[in-house]
mmCIF file with all atom_site columns, C-alpha atoms in Angstrom:
data_model
loop_
_atom_site.group_PDB
_atom_site.id
_atom_site.type_symbol
_atom_site.label_atom_id
_atom_site.label_alt_id
_atom_site.label_comp_id
_atom_site.label_asym_id
_atom_site.label_entity_id
_atom_site.label_seq_id
_atom_site.pdbx_PDB_ins_code
_atom_site.Cartn_x
_atom_site.Cartn_y
_atom_site.Cartn_z
_atom_site.occupancy
_atom_site.B_iso_or_equiv
_atom_site.pdbx_formal_charge
_atom_site.auth_seq_id
_atom_site.auth_comp_id
_atom_site.auth_asym_id
_atom_site.auth_atom_id
_atom_site.pdbx_PDB_model_num
ATOM 1   C CA . UNK A 1 1   ? 121.284 55.726 60.640 1.00 0.00 ? 1   UNK A CA 1
ATOM 2   C CA . UNK A 1 2   ? 120.893 52.961 58.070 1.00 0.00 ? 2   UNK A CA 1
ATOM 3   C CA . UNK A 1 3   ? 122.466 55.174 55.402 1.00 0.00 ? 3   UNK A CA 1
ATOM 4   C CA . UNK A 1 4   ? 125.446 55.941 57.669 1.00 0.00 ? 4   UNK A CA 1
ATOM 5   C CA . UNK A 1 5   ? 125.916 52.221 58.361 1.00 0.00 ? 5   UNK A CA 1
ATOM 6   C CA . UNK A 1 6   ? 125.882 51.515 54.594 1.00 0.00 ? 6   UNK A CA 1
ATOM 7   C CA . UNK A 1 7   ? 128.429 54.252 53.993 1.00 0.00 ? 7   UNK A CA 1
ATOM 8   C CA . UNK A 1 8   ? 130.695 52.951 56.744 1.00 0.00 ? 8   UNK A CA 1
ATOM 9   C CA . UNK A 1 9   ? 130.370 49.398 55.374 1.00 0.00 ? 9   UNK A CA 1
ATOM 10  C CA . UNK A 1 10  ? 131.191 50.450 51.788 1.00 0.00 ? 10  UNK A CA 1
ATOM 11  C CA . UNK A 1 11  ? 133.986 52.716 52.994 1.00 0.00 ? 11  UNK A CA 1
ATOM 12  C CA . UNK A 1 12  ? 135.333 49.810 55.036 1.00 0.00 ? 12  UNK A CA 1
ATOM 13  C CA . UNK A 1 13  ? 135.339 47.369 52.123 1.00 0.00 ? 13  UNK A CA 1
ATOM 14  C CA . UNK A 1 14  ? 136.986 49.877 49.802 1.00 0.00 ? 14  UNK A CA 1
ATOM 15  C CA . UNK A 1 15  ? 139.298 50.852 52.649 1.00 0.00 ? 15  UNK A CA 1
ATOM 16  C CA . UNK A 1 16  ? 140.419 47.269 53.234 1.00 0.00 ? 16  UNK A CA 1
ATOM 17  C CA . UNK A 1 17  ? 141.318 46.913 49.562 1.00 0.00 ? 17  UNK A CA 1
ATOM 18  C CA . UNK A 1 18  ? 142.989 50.308 49.534 1.00 0.00 ? 18  UNK A CA 1
ATOM 19  C CA . UNK A 1 19  ? 144.845 49.611 52.786 1.00 0.00 ? 19  UNK A CA 1
ATOM 20  C CA . UNK A 1 20  ? 146.168 46.299 51.483 1.00 0.00 ? 20  UNK A CA 1
ATOM 21  C CA . UNK A 1 21  ? 147.318 48.051 48.310 1.00 0.00 ? 21  UNK A CA 1
ATOM 22  C CA . UNK A 1 22  ? 148.848 50.974 50.228 1.00 0.00 ? 22  UNK A CA 1
ATOM 23  C CA . UNK A 1 23  ? 150.609 48.847 52.836 1.00 0.00 ? 23  UNK A CA 1
ATOM 24  C CA . UNK A 1 24  ? 151.985 46.490 50.208 1.00 0.00 ? 24  UNK A CA 1
ATOM 25  C CA . UNK A 1 25  ? 153.327 49.424 48.193 1.00 0.00 ? 25  UNK A CA 1
ATOM 26  C CA . UNK A 1 26  ? 154.682 51.082 51.363 1.00 0.00 ? 26  UNK A CA 1
ATOM 27  C CA . UNK A 1 27  ? 156.553 47.956 52.400 1.00 0.00 ? 27  UNK A CA 1
ATOM 28  C CA . UNK A 1 28  ? 157.947 47.363 48.908 1.00 0.00 ? 28  UNK A CA 1
ATOM 29  C CA . UNK A 1 29  ? 159.037 50.979 48.477 1.00 0.00 ? 29  UNK A CA 1
ATOM 30  C CA . UNK A 1 30  ? 160.501 51.291 51.984 1.00 0.00 ? 30  UNK A CA 1
ATOM 31  C CA . UNK A 1 31  ? 161.916 47.832 52.700 1.00 0.00 ? 31  UNK A CA 1
ATOM 32  C CA . UNK A 1 32  ? 162.758 46.415 49.285 1.00 0.00 ? 32  UNK A CA 1
ATOM 33  C CA . UNK A 1 33  ? 163.561 49.514 47.232 1.00 0.00 ? 33  UNK A CA 1
ATOM 34  C CA . UNK A 1 34  ? 164.960 51.382 50.285 1.00 0.00 ? 34  UNK A CA 1
ATOM 35  C CA . UNK A 1 35  ? 163.143 54.620 49.538 1.00 0.00 ? 35  UNK A CA 1
ATOM 36  C CA . UNK A 1 36  ? 163.071 57.355 52.149 1.00 0.00 ? 36  UNK A CA 1
ATOM 37  C CA . UNK A 1 37  ? 160.166 57.027 54.665 1.00 0.00 ? 37  UNK A CA 1
ATOM 38  C CA . UNK A 1 38  ? 158.392 60.164 53.427 1.00 0.00 ? 38  UNK A CA 1
ATOM 39  C CA . UNK A 1 39  ? 158.805 59.334 49.728 1.00 0.00 ? 39  UNK A CA 1
ATOM 40  C CA . UNK A 1 40  ? 157.623 55.720 50.160 1.00 0.00 ? 40  UNK A CA 1
ATOM 41  C CA . UNK A 1 41  ? 154.534 56.692 52.131 1.00 0.00 ? 41  UNK A CA 1
ATOM 42  C CA . UNK A 1 42  ? 153.674 59.663 49.887 1.00 0.00 ? 42  UNK A CA 1
ATOM 43  C CA . UNK A 1 43  ? 153.909 57.675 46.642 1.00 0.00 ? 43  UNK A CA 1
ATOM 44  C CA . UNK A 1 44  ? 151.888 54.752 47.998 1.00 0.00 ? 44  UNK A CA 1
ATOM 45  C CA . UNK A 1 45  ? 149.192 57.104 49.294 1.00 0.00 ? 45  UNK A CA 1
ATOM 46  C CA . UNK A 1 46  ? 149.048 58.952 45.989 1.00 0.00 ? 46  UNK A CA 1
ATOM 47  C CA . UNK A 1 47  ? 148.425 55.691 44.123 1.00 0.00 ? 47  UNK A CA 1
ATOM 48  C CA . UNK A 1 48  ? 145.877 54.474 46.663 1.00 0.00 ? 48  UNK A CA 1
ATOM 49  C CA . UNK A 1 49  ? 144.129 57.843 46.709 1.00 0.00 ? 49  UNK A CA 1
ATOM 50  C CA . UNK A 1 50  ? 143.334 57.731 43.003 1.00 0.00 ? 50  UNK A CA 1
ATOM 51  C CA . UNK A 1 51  ? 141.587 54.373 43.539 1.00 0.00 ? 51  UNK A CA 1
ATOM 52  C CA . UNK A 1 52  ? 139.884 55.647 46.696 1.00 0.00 ? 52  UNK A CA 1
ATOM 53  C CA . UNK A 1 53  ? 138.543 58.802 45.049 1.00 0.00 ? 53  UNK A CA 1
ATOM 54  C CA . UNK A 1 54  ? 136.693 57.015 42.294 1.00 0.00 ? 54  UNK A CA 1
ATOM 55  C CA . UNK A 1 55  ? 135.519 54.056 44.384 1.00 0.00 ? 55  UNK A CA 1
ATOM 56  C CA . UNK A 1 56  ? 134.230 56.117 47.311 1.00 0.00 ? 56  UNK A CA 1
ATOM 57  C CA . UNK A 1 57  ? 132.746 58.793 45.088 1.00 0.00 ? 57  UNK A CA 1
ATOM 58  C CA . UNK A 1 58  ? 130.596 56.303 43.198 1.00 0.00 ? 58  UNK A CA 1
ATOM 59  C CA . UNK A 1 59  ? 130.064 53.399 45.584 1.00 0.00 ? 59  UNK A CA 1
ATOM 60  C CA . UNK A 1 60  ? 130.174 54.834 49.093 1.00 0.00 ? 60  UNK A CA 1
ATOM 61  C CA . UNK A 1 61  ? 128.850 58.370 48.896 1.00 0.00 ? 61  UNK A CA 1
ATOM 62  C CA . UNK A 1 62  ? 127.035 58.037 45.524 1.00 0.00 ? 62  UNK A CA 1
ATOM 63  C CA . UNK A 1 63  ? 128.139 61.413 44.235 1.00 0.00 ? 63  UNK A CA 1
ATOM 64  C CA . UNK A 1 64  ? 127.710 62.110 40.534 1.00 0.00 ? 64  UNK A CA 1
ATOM 65  C CA . UNK A 1 65  ? 129.552 65.433 40.503 1.00 0.00 ? 65  UNK A CA 1
ATOM 66  C CA . UNK A 1 66  ? 132.813 65.364 38.620 1.00 0.00 ? 66  UNK A CA 1
ATOM 67  C CA . UNK A 1 67  ? 134.498 68.720 38.676 1.00 0.00 ? 67  UNK A CA 1
ATOM 68  C CA . UNK A 1 68  ? 137.900 70.165 39.274 1.00 0.00 ? 68  UNK A CA 1
ATOM 69  C CA . UNK A 1 69  ? 136.571 71.537 42.556 1.00 0.00 ? 69  UNK A CA 1
ATOM 70  C CA . UNK A 1 70  ? 135.669 68.048 43.782 1.00 0.00 ? 70  UNK A CA 1
ATOM 71  C CA . UNK A 1 71  ? 139.044 66.674 42.703 1.00 0.00 ? 71  UNK A CA 1
ATOM 72  C CA . UNK A 1 72  ? 140.809 69.620 44.363 1.00 0.00 ? 72  UNK A CA 1
ATOM 73  C CA . UNK A 1 73  ? 138.806 69.103 47.596 1.00 0.00 ? 73  UNK A CA 1
ATOM 74  C CA . UNK A 1 74  ? 139.757 65.425 47.585 1.00 0.00 ? 74  UNK A CA 1
ATOM 75  C CA . UNK A 1 75  ? 143.442 66.092 46.834 1.00 0.00 ? 75  UNK A CA 1
ATOM 76  C CA . UNK A 1 76  ? 143.638 68.747 49.542 1.00 0.00 ? 76  UNK A CA 1
ATOM 77  C CA . UNK A 1 77  ? 141.881 66.448 51.974 1.00 0.00 ? 77  UNK A CA 1
ATOM 78  C CA . UNK A 1 78  ? 144.279 63.558 51.254 1.00 0.00 ? 78  UNK A CA 1
ATOM 79  C CA . UNK A 1 79  ? 147.286 65.829 51.709 1.00 0.00 ? 79  UNK A CA 1
ATOM 80  C CA . UNK A 1 80  ? 145.967 67.081 55.071 1.00 0.00 ? 80  UNK A CA 1
ATOM 81  C CA . UNK A 1 81  ? 145.136 63.515 56.237 1.00 0.00 ? 81  UNK A CA 1
ATOM 82  C CA . UNK A 1 82  ? 148.552 62.266 55.145 1.00 0.00 ? 82  UNK A CA 1
ATOM 83  C CA . UNK A 1 83  ? 150.444 65.093 56.871 1.00 0.00 ? 83  UNK A CA 1
ATOM 84  C CA . UNK A 1 84  ? 148.388 64.730 60.046 1.00 0.00 ? 84  UNK A CA 1
ATOM 85  C CA . UNK A 1 85  ? 148.565 60.928 60.198 1.00 0.00 ? 85  UNK A CA 1
ATOM 86  C CA . UNK A 1 86  ? 152.260 60.568 59.495 1.00 0.00 ? 86  UNK A CA 1
ATOM 87  C CA . UNK A 1 87  ? 153.195 63.831 61.185 1.00 0.00 ? 87  UNK A CA 1
ATOM 88  C CA . UNK A 1 88  ? 151.718 62.333 64.357 1.00 0.00 ? 88  UNK A CA 1
ATOM 89  C CA . UNK A 1 89  ? 152.737 58.688 63.805 1.00 0.00 ? 89  UNK A CA 1
ATOM 90  C CA . UNK A 1 90  ? 156.435 59.041 63.020 1.00 0.00 ? 90  UNK A CA 1
ATOM 91  C CA . UNK A 1 91  ? 157.481 61.161 66.010 1.00 0.00 ? 91  UNK A CA 1
ATOM 92  C CA . UNK A 1 92  ? 155.053 59.426 68.405 1.00 0.00 ? 92  UNK A CA 1
ATOM 93  C CA . UNK A 1 93  ? 156.228 55.927 67.519 1.00 0.00 ? 93  UNK A CA 1
ATOM 94  C CA . UNK A 1 94  ? 159.874 57.001 67.512 1.00 0.00 ? 94  UNK A CA 1
ATOM 95  C CA . UNK A 1 95  ? 159.512 58.613 70.901 1.00 0.00 ? 95  UNK A CA 1
ATOM 96  C CA . UNK A 1 96  ? 157.673 55.709 72.518 1.00 0.00 ? 96  UNK A CA 1
ATOM 97  C CA . UNK A 1 97  ? 159.774 52.929 71.012 1.00 0.00 ? 97  UNK A CA 1
ATOM 98  C CA . UNK A 1 98  ? 163.153 54.592 71.465 1.00 0.00 ? 98  UNK A CA 1
ATOM 99  C CA . UNK A 1 99  ? 162.242 55.981 74.886 1.00 0.00 ? 99  UNK A CA 1
ATOM 100 C CA . UNK A 1 100 ? 161.199 52.561 76.165 1.00 0.00 ? 100 UNK A CA 1
ATOM 101 C CA . UNK A 1 101 ? 164.135 50.824 74.472 1.00 0.00 ? 101 UNK A CA 1
ATOM 102 C CA . UNK A 1 102 ? 161.844 48.649 72.317 1.00 0.00 ? 102 UNK A CA 1
ATOM 103 C CA . UNK A 1 103 ? 163.443 49.469 68.978 1.00 0.00 ? 103 UNK A CA 1
ATOM 104 C CA . UNK A 1 104 ? 166.947 48.720 70.265 1.00 0.00 ? 104 UNK A CA 1
ATOM 105 C CA . UNK A 1 105 ? 165.820 45.463 71.898 1.00 0.00 ? 105 UNK A CA 1
ATOM 106 C CA . UNK A 1 106 ? 163.975 44.338 68.769 1.00 0.00 ? 106 UNK A CA 1
ATOM 107 C CA . UNK A 1 107 ? 166.904 45.356 66.605 1.00 0.00 ? 107 UNK A CA 1
ATOM 108 C CA . UNK A 1 108 ? 169.151 42.829 68.293 1.00 0.00 ? 108 UNK A CA 1
ATOM 109 C CA . UNK A 1 109 ? 166.541 40.077 68.056 1.00 0.00 ? 109 UNK A CA 1
ATOM 110 C CA . UNK A 1 110 ? 165.462 40.444 64.432 1.00 0.00 ? 110 UNK A CA 1
ATOM 111 C CA . UNK A 1 111 ? 168.582 41.931 62.883 1.00 0.00 ? 111 UNK A CA 1
ATOM 112 C CA . UNK A 1 112 ? 166.958 45.106 61.602 1.00 0.00 ? 112 UNK A CA 1
ATOM 113 C CA . UNK A 1 113 ? 168.126 48.645 62.388 1.00 0.00 ? 113 UNK A CA 1
ATOM 114 C CA . UNK A 1 114 ? 166.230 50.343 65.210 1.00 0.00 ? 114 UNK A CA 1
ATOM 115 C CA . UNK A 1 115 ? 165.263 53.253 62.947 1.00 0.00 ? 115 UNK A CA 1
ATOM 116 C CA . UNK A 1 116 ? 163.816 50.869 60.334 1.00 0.00 ? 116 UNK A CA 1
ATOM 117 C CA . UNK A 1 117 ? 161.771 49.082 63.006 1.00 0.00 ? 117 UNK A CA 1
ATOM 118 C CA . UNK A 1 118 ? 160.397 52.398 64.265 1.00 0.00 ? 118 UNK A CA 1
ATOM 119 C CA . UNK A 1 119 ? 159.541 53.550 60.746 1.00 0.00 ? 119 UNK A CA 1
ATOM 120 C CA . UNK A 1 120 ? 157.780 50.279 59.896 1.00 0.00 ? 120 UNK A CA 1
ATOM 121 C CA . UNK A 1 121 ? 155.675 50.595 63.058 1.00 0.00 ? 121 UNK A CA 1
ATOM 122 C CA . UNK A 1 122 ? 155.042 54.262 62.190 1.00 0.00 ? 122 UNK A CA 1
ATOM 123 C CA . UNK A 1 123 ? 153.771 53.167 58.759 1.00 0.00 ? 123 UNK A CA 1
ATOM 124 C CA . UNK A 1 124 ? 151.268 50.832 60.444 1.00 0.00 ? 124 UNK A CA 1
ATOM 125 C CA . UNK A 1 125 ? 150.198 53.395 63.060 1.00 0.00 ? 125 UNK A CA 1
ATOM 126 C CA . UNK A 1 126 ? 149.986 56.159 60.450 1.00 0.00 ? 126 UNK A CA 1
ATOM 127 C CA . UNK A 1 127 ? 147.784 53.936 58.298 1.00 0.00 ? 127 UNK A CA 1
ATOM 128 C CA . UNK A 1 128 ? 145.329 53.584 61.180 1.00 0.00 ? 128 UNK A CA 1
ATOM 129 C CA . UNK A 1 129 ? 145.247 57.317 61.829 1.00 0.00 ? 129 UNK A CA 1
ATOM 130 C CA . UNK A 1 130 ? 144.856 58.019 58.121 1.00 0.00 ? 130 UNK A CA 1
ATOM 131 C CA . UNK A 1 131 ? 141.808 55.732 57.878 1.00 0.00 ? 131 UNK A CA 1
ATOM 132 C CA . UNK A 1 132 ? 139.999 57.607 60.666 1.00 0.00 ? 132 UNK A CA 1
ATOM 133 C CA . UNK A 1 133 ? 140.891 61.079 59.361 1.00 0.00 ? 133 UNK A CA 1
ATOM 134 C CA . UNK A 1 134 ? 140.053 60.033 55.807 1.00 0.00 ? 134 UNK A CA 1
ATOM 135 C CA . UNK A 1 135 ? 136.523 58.785 56.550 1.00 0.00 ? 135 UNK A CA 1
ATOM 136 C CA . UNK A 1 136 ? 135.632 61.881 58.552 1.00 0.00 ? 136 UNK A CA 1
ATOM 137 C CA . UNK A 1 137 ? 136.962 64.213 55.870 1.00 0.00 ? 137 UNK A CA 1
ATOM 138 C CA . UNK A 1 138 ? 135.392 62.382 52.937 1.00 0.00 ? 138 UNK A CA 1
ATOM 139 C CA . UNK A 1 139 ? 132.011 62.153 54.683 1.00 0.00 ? 139 UNK A CA 1
ATOM 140 C CA . UNK A 1 140 ? 131.798 65.739 55.919 1.00 0.00 ? 140 UNK A CA 1
ATOM 141 C CA . UNK A 1 141 ? 133.969 67.682 53.476 1.00 0.00 ? 141 UNK A CA 1
ATOM 142 C CA . UNK A 1 142 ? 134.859 65.999 50.193 1.00 0.00 ? 142 UNK A CA 1
ATOM 143 C CA . UNK A 1 143 ? 131.620 64.221 49.289 1.00 0.00 ? 143 UNK A CA 1
ATOM 144 C CA . UNK A 1 144 ? 129.217 66.202 51.455 1.00 0.00 ? 144 UNK A CA 1
ATOM 145 C CA . UNK A 1 145 ? 125.953 66.678 49.642 1.00 0.00 ? 145 UNK A CA 1
ATOM 146 C CA . UNK A 1 146 ? 125.818 70.328 48.698 1.00 0.00 ? 146 UNK A CA 1
#
């Protein structure tokens, strides 16, 4: 139990740094550079994932193995987490916000298009989902002691 707590703590610290990096890049790519939602989120997660791989491998799960198989497991895992998190977040947020009229109401108040509001909220929600999926997958699949 103590080991699991240590892993969650390390994962959390690395995750906070990685989440700050990823969200900052997401917001710059999407809001300032006006990249497409999927391109902005994919590029920011690719950059953050490189940091996450090395930091979690060494500091959180204390794995010494460095092989193409471990890199491939991690890359595949990140792709699955990304597709799940944002594949759930984007339509769910769009449906809830548009269905309840929130995005249209906010659009008039803050001067941002309804779609952009929904996609910004989807980025935040998707980030939360990604964190949960990512820990579970790294713990039990990517860095599982073999």
